[in-house]
Short mmCIF file of C-alpha atoms (C1' of nucleotides) in Angstrom, two decimals:
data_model
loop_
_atom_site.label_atom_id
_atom_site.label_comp_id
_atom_site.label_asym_id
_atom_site.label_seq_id
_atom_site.Cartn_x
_atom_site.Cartn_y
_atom_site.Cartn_z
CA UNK A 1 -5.63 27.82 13.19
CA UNK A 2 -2.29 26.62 14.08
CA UNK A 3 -2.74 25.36 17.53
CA UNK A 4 -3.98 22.51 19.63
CA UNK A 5 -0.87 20.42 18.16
CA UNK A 6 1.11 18.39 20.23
CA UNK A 7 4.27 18.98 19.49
CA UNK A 8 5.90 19.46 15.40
CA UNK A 9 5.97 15.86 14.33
CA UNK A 10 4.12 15.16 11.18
CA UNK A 11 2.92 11.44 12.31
CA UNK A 12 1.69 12.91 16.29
CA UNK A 13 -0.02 15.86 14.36
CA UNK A 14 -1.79 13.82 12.00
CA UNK A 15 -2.93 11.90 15.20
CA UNK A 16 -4.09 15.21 16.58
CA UNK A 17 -6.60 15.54 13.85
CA UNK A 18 -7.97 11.33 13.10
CA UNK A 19 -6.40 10.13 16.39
CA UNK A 20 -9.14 9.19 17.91
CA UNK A 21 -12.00 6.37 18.22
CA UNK A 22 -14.52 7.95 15.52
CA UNK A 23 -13.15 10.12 13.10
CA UNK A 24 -11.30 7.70 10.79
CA UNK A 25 -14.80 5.41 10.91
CA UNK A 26 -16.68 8.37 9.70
CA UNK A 27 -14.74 8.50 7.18
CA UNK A 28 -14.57 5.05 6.57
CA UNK A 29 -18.29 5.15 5.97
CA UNK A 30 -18.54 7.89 3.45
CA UNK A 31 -16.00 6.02 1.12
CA UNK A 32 -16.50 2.69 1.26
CA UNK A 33 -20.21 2.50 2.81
CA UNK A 34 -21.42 5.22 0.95
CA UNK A 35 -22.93 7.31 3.62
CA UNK A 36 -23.35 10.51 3.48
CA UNK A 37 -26.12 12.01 5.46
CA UNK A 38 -26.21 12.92 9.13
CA UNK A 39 -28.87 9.66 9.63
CA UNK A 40 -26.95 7.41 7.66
CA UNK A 41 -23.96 7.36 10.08
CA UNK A 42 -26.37 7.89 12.90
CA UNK A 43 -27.78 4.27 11.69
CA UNK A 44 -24.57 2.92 11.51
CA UNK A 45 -23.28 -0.56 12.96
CA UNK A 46 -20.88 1.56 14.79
CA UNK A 47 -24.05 3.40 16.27
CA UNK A 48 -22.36 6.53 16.41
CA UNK A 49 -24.02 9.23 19.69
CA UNK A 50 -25.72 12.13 17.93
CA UNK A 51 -23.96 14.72 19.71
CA UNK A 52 -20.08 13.61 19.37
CA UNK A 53 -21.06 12.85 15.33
CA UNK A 54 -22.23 16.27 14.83
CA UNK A 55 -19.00 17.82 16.57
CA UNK A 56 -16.74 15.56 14.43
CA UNK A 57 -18.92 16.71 11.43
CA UNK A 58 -17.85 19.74 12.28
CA UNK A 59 -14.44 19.54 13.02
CA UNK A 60 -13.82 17.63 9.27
CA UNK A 61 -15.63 20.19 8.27
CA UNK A 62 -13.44 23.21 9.63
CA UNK A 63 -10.43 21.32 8.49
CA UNK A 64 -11.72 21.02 4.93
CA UNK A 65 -11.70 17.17 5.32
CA UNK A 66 -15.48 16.93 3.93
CA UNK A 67 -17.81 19.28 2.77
CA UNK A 68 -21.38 20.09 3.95
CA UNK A 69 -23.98 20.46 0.66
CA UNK A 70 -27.66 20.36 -0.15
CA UNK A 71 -29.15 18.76 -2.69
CA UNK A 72 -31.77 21.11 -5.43
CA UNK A 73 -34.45 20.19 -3.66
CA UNK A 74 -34.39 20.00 -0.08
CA UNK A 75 -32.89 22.33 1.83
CA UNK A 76 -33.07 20.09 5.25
CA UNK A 77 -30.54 17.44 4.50
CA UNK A 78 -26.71 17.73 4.92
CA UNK A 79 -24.91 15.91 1.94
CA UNK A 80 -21.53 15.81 3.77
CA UNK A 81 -18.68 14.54 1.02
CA UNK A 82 -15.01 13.72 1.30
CA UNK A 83 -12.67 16.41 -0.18
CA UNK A 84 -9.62 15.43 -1.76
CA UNK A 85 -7.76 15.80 1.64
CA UNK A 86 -10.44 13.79 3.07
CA UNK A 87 -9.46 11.34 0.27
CA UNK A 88 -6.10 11.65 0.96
CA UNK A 89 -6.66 8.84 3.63
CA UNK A 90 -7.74 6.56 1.48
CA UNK A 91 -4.37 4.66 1.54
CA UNK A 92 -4.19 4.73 5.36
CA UNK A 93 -7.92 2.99 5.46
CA UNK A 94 -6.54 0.22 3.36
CA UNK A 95 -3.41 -0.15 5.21
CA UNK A 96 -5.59 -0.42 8.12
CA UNK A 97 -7.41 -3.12 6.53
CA UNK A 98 -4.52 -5.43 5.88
CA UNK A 99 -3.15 -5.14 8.70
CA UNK A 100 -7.03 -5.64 10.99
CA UNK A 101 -7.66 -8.99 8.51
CA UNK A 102 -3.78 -10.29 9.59
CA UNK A 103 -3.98 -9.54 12.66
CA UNK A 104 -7.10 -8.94 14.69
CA UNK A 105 -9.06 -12.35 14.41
CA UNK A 106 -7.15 -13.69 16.55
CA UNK A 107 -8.80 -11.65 19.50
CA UNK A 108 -12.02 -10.93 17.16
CA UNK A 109 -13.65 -14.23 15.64
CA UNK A 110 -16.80 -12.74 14.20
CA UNK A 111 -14.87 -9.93 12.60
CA UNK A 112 -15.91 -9.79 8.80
CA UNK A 113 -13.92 -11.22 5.30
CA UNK A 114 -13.93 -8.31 3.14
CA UNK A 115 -14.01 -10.39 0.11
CA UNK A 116 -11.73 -6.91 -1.46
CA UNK A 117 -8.76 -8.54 0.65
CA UNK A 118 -7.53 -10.79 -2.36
CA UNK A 119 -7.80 -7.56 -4.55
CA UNK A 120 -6.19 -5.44 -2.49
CA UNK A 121 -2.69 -7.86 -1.56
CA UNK A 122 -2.87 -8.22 -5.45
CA UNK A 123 -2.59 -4.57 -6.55
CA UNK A 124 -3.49 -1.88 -4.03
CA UNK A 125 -2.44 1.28 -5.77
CA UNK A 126 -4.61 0.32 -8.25
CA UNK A 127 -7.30 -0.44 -5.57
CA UNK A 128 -6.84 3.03 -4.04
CA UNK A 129 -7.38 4.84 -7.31
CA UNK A 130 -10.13 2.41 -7.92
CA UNK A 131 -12.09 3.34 -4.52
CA UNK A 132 -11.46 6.83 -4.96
CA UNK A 133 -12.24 7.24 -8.29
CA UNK A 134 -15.85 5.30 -7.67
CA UNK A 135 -16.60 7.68 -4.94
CA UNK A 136 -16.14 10.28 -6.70
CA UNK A 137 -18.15 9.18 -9.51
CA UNK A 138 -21.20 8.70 -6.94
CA UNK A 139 -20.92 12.17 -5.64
CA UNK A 140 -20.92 13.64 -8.53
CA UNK A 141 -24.13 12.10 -9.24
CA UNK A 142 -25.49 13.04 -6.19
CA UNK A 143 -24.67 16.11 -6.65
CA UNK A 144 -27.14 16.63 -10.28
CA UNK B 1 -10.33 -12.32 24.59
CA UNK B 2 -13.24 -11.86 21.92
CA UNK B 3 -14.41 -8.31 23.44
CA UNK B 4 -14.78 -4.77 23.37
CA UNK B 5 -15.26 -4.79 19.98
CA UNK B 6 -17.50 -1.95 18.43
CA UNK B 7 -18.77 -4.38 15.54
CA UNK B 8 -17.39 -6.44 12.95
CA UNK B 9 -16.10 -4.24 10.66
CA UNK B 10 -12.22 -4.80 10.39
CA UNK B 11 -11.49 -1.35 9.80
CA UNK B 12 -13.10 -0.17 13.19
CA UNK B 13 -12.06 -3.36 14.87
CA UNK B 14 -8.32 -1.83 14.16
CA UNK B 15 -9.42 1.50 15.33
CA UNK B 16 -11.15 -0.27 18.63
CA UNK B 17 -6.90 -1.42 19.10
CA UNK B 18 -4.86 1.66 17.44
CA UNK B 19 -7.93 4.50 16.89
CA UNK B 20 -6.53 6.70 19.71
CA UNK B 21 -4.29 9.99 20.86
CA UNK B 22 -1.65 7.80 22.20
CA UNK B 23 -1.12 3.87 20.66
CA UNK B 24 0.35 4.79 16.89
CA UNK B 25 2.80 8.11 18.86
CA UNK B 26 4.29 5.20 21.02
CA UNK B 27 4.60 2.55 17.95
CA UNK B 28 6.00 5.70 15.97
CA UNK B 29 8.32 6.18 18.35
CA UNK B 30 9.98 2.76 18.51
CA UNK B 31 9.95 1.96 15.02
CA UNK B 32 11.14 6.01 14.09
CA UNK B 33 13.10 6.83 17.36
CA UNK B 34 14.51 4.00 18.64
CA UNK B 35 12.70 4.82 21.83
CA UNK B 36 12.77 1.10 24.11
CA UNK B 37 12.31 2.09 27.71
CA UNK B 38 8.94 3.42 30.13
CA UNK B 39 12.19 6.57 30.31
CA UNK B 40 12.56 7.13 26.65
CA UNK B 41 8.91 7.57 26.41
CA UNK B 42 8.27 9.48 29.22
CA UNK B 43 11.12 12.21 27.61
CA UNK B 44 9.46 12.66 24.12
CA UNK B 45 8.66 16.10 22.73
CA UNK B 46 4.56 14.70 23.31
CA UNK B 47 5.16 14.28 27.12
CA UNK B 48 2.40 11.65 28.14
CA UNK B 49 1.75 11.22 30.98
CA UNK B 50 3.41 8.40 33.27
CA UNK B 51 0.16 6.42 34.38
CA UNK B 52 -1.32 6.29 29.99
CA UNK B 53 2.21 5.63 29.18
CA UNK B 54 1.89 2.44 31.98
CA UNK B 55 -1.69 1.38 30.65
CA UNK B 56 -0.68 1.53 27.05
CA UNK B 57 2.32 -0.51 27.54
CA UNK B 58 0.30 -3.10 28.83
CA UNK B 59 -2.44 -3.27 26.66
CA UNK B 60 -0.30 -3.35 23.97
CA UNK B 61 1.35 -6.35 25.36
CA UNK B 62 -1.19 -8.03 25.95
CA UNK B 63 -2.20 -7.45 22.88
CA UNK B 64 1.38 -8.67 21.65
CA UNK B 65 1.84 -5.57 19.62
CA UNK B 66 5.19 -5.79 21.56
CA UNK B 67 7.42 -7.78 23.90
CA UNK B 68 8.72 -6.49 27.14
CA UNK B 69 12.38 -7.75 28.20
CA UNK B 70 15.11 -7.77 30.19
CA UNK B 71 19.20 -6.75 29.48
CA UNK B 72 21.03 -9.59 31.27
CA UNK B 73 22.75 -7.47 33.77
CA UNK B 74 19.62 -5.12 34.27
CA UNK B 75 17.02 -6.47 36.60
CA UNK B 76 15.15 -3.01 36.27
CA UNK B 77 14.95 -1.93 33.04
CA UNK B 78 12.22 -2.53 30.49
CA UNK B 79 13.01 -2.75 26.94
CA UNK B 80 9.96 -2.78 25.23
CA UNK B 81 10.16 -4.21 21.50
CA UNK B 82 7.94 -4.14 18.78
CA UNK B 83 6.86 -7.70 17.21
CA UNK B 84 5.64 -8.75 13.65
CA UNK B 85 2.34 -7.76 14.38
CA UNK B 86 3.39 -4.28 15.89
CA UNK B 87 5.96 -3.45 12.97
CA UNK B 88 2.81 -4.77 10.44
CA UNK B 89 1.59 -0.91 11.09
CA UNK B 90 4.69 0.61 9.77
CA UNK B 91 2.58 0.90 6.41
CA UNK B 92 0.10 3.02 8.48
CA UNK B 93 2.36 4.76 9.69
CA UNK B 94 4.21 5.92 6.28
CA UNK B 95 0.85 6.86 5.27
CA UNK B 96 0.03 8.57 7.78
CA UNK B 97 3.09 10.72 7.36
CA UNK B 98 2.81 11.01 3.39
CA UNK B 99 -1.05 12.56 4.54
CA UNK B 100 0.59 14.91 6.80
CA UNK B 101 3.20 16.57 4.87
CA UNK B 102 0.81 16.80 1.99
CA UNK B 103 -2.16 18.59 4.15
CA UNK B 104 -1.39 19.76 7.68
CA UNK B 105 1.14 22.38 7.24
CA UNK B 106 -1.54 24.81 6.59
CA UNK B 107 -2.79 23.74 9.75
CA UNK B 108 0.39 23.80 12.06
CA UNK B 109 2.86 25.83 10.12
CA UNK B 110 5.76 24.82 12.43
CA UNK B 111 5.61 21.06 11.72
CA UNK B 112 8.90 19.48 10.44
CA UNK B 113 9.48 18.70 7.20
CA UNK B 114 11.10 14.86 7.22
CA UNK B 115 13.89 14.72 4.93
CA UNK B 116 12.81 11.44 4.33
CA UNK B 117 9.46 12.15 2.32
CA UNK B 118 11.50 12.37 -0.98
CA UNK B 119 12.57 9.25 -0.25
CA UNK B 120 9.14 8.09 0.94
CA UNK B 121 7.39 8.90 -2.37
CA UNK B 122 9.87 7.32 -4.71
CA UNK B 123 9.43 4.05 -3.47
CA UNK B 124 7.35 3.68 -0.81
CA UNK B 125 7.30 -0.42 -0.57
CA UNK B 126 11.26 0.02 -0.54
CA UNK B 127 11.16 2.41 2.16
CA UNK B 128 8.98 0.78 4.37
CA UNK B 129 11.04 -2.83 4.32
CA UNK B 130 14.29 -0.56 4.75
CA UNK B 131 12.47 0.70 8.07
CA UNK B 132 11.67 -2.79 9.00
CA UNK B 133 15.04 -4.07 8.07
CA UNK B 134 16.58 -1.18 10.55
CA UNK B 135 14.43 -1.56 13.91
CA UNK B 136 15.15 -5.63 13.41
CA UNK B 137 18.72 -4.75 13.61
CA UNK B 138 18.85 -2.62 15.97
CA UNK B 139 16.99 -4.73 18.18
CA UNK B 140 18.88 -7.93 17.79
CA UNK B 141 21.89 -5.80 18.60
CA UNK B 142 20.13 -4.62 21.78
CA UNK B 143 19.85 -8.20 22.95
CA UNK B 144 23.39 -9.46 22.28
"C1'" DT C 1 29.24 -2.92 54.75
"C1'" DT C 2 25.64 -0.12 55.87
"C1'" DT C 3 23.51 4.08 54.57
"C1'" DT C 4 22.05 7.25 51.18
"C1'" DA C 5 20.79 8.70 46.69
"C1'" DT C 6 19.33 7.88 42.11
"C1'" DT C 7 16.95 5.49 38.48
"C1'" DA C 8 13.06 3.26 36.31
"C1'" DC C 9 9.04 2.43 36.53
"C1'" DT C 10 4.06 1.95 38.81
"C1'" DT C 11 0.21 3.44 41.28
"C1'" DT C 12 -2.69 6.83 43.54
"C1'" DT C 13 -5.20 11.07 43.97
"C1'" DG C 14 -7.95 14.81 42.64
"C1'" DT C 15 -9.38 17.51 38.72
"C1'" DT C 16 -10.77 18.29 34.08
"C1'" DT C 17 -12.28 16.77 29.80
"C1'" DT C 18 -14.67 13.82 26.82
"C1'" DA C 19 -17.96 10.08 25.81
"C1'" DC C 20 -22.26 8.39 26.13
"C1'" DA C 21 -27.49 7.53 26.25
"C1'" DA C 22 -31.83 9.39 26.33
"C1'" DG C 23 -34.73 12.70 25.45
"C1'" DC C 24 -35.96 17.23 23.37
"C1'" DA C 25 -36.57 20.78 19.76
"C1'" DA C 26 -36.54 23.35 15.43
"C1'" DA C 27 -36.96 23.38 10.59
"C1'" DA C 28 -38.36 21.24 6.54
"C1'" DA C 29 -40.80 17.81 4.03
"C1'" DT C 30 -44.78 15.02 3.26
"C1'" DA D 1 -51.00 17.58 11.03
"C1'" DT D 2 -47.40 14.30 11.13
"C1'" DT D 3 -42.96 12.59 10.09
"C1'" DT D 4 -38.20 13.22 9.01
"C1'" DT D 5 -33.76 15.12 9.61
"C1'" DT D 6 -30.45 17.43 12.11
"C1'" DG D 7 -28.42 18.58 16.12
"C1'" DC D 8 -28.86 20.35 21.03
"C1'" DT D 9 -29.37 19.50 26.15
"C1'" DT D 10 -28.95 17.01 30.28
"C1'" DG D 11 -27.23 13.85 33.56
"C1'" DT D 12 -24.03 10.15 34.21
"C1'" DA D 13 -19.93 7.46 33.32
"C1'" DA D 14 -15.42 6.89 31.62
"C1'" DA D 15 -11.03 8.49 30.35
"C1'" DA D 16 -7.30 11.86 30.28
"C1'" DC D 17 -4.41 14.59 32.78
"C1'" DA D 18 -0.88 16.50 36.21
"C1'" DA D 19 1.28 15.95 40.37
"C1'" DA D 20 2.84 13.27 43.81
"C1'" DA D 21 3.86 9.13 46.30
"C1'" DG D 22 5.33 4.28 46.30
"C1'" DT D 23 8.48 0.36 45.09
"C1'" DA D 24 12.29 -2.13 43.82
"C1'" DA D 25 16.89 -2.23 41.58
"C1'" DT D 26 21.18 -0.09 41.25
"C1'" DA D 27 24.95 3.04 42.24
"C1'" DA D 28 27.61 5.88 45.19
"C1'" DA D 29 29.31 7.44 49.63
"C1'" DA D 30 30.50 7.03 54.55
#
DNA sequence: TTTTATTACTTTTGTTTTACAAGCAAAAAT
DNA sequence: ATTTTTGCTTGTAAAACAAAAGTAATAAAA
């Protein structure tokens, strides 16, 4: 598993893994949207083709970016949930963020006011841990 | 110019602009390499491919991501320069790198280790205004 | 000074890969 | 038996890619 890199930069070979127009919205979902299920992304705004979302699945999956679990009781339904190097990109997300609700209305009207913004400019490390530390709170519960 | 716009979700709006193999390399390597020309580009370790290299340059004019200019004695060369809005992503891109030393090595053994992470983690806010503070430089010196 | 060569892009061409939408199918749950 | 959930298949469209050709500015040589 040491291939399919570009070249030996860190920033090109991080874009080799979320460089692309779905993976970072996946996981966008699962942390701040709270999917988690193979439907719920499937349902998304994004709407999301069945067949590329279960090859990026996969591909987080093989890099150890999520998980795939079941819950007690049903053995049908993936429970797919960010690892801590899927939560690792938390900070990227929210850099992302910023810089969308600076810059994109411009050439995006309808675009959304995350009403977070305010609380994010005023402290986002603290906003980071926040996120991450309510996410993992709610899988944990999903998981008993 | 109020288009091609997945939904209105900032973070995927960003993604609809940046979420790609080749947008954040080229940003990286202005702001990181001092790369300024369609040659400098075209010579990187990631070797894209003239006619993406083209298309990306103007989109991301358009976009106004960056500027394209002149030297006064140089009726040929592009120098292509990042603006306000294109160095906003240099947050991105630190985190982007902080992700990648911390969780693709086991992945791509050979990547380089950036004697700058040290640096990176002890102040991070610091670092990325020092970056800022540099490219600005340099470029003002490039058009005097 | 005209010709020739080089540089810095830009565009074209043909091929390969990936994305996409719609529909299908298997397993599990109800 | 029917619905739900996951994910595969198929055909089409878009994008990426490599190689080559085109264009205009500059430099170098005859």
């Amino acid at each position: 598993m040491n291939n399919n890199f570009r070249c030996n930069c860190p920033i090109t070979s991080a874009l080799d893994i979320v460089g692309d127009k779905w993976t970072l919205v996946i996981i966008k979902q699962m942390l701040l949207e709270g999917k988690k299920t193979f439907k719920g992304f499937s349902e998304s705004d994004e709407a999301i083709a069945s067949n590329i979302l279960s090859s990026r699945l996969k591909m987080l999956e093989e890099l150890k970016i999520i998980t795939r679990e079941k819950l007690p009781h049903n053995k049908k339904t993936n429970i797919y949930v960010l690892t801590e190097k899927g939560l690792g990109l938390t900070p990227t997300i929210i850099e992302l963020t910023l810089w969308s609700d600076l810059n994109i209305r411009e050439h995006h009207s309808s675009i959304i006011s995350d009403n977070r913004i305010e609380m994010i400019k005023k402290n986002k490390e603290e906003f980071i841990k926040m996120i991450v530390e309510v996410y993992k709170q709610k899988t944990d519960y999903n998981k008993t």
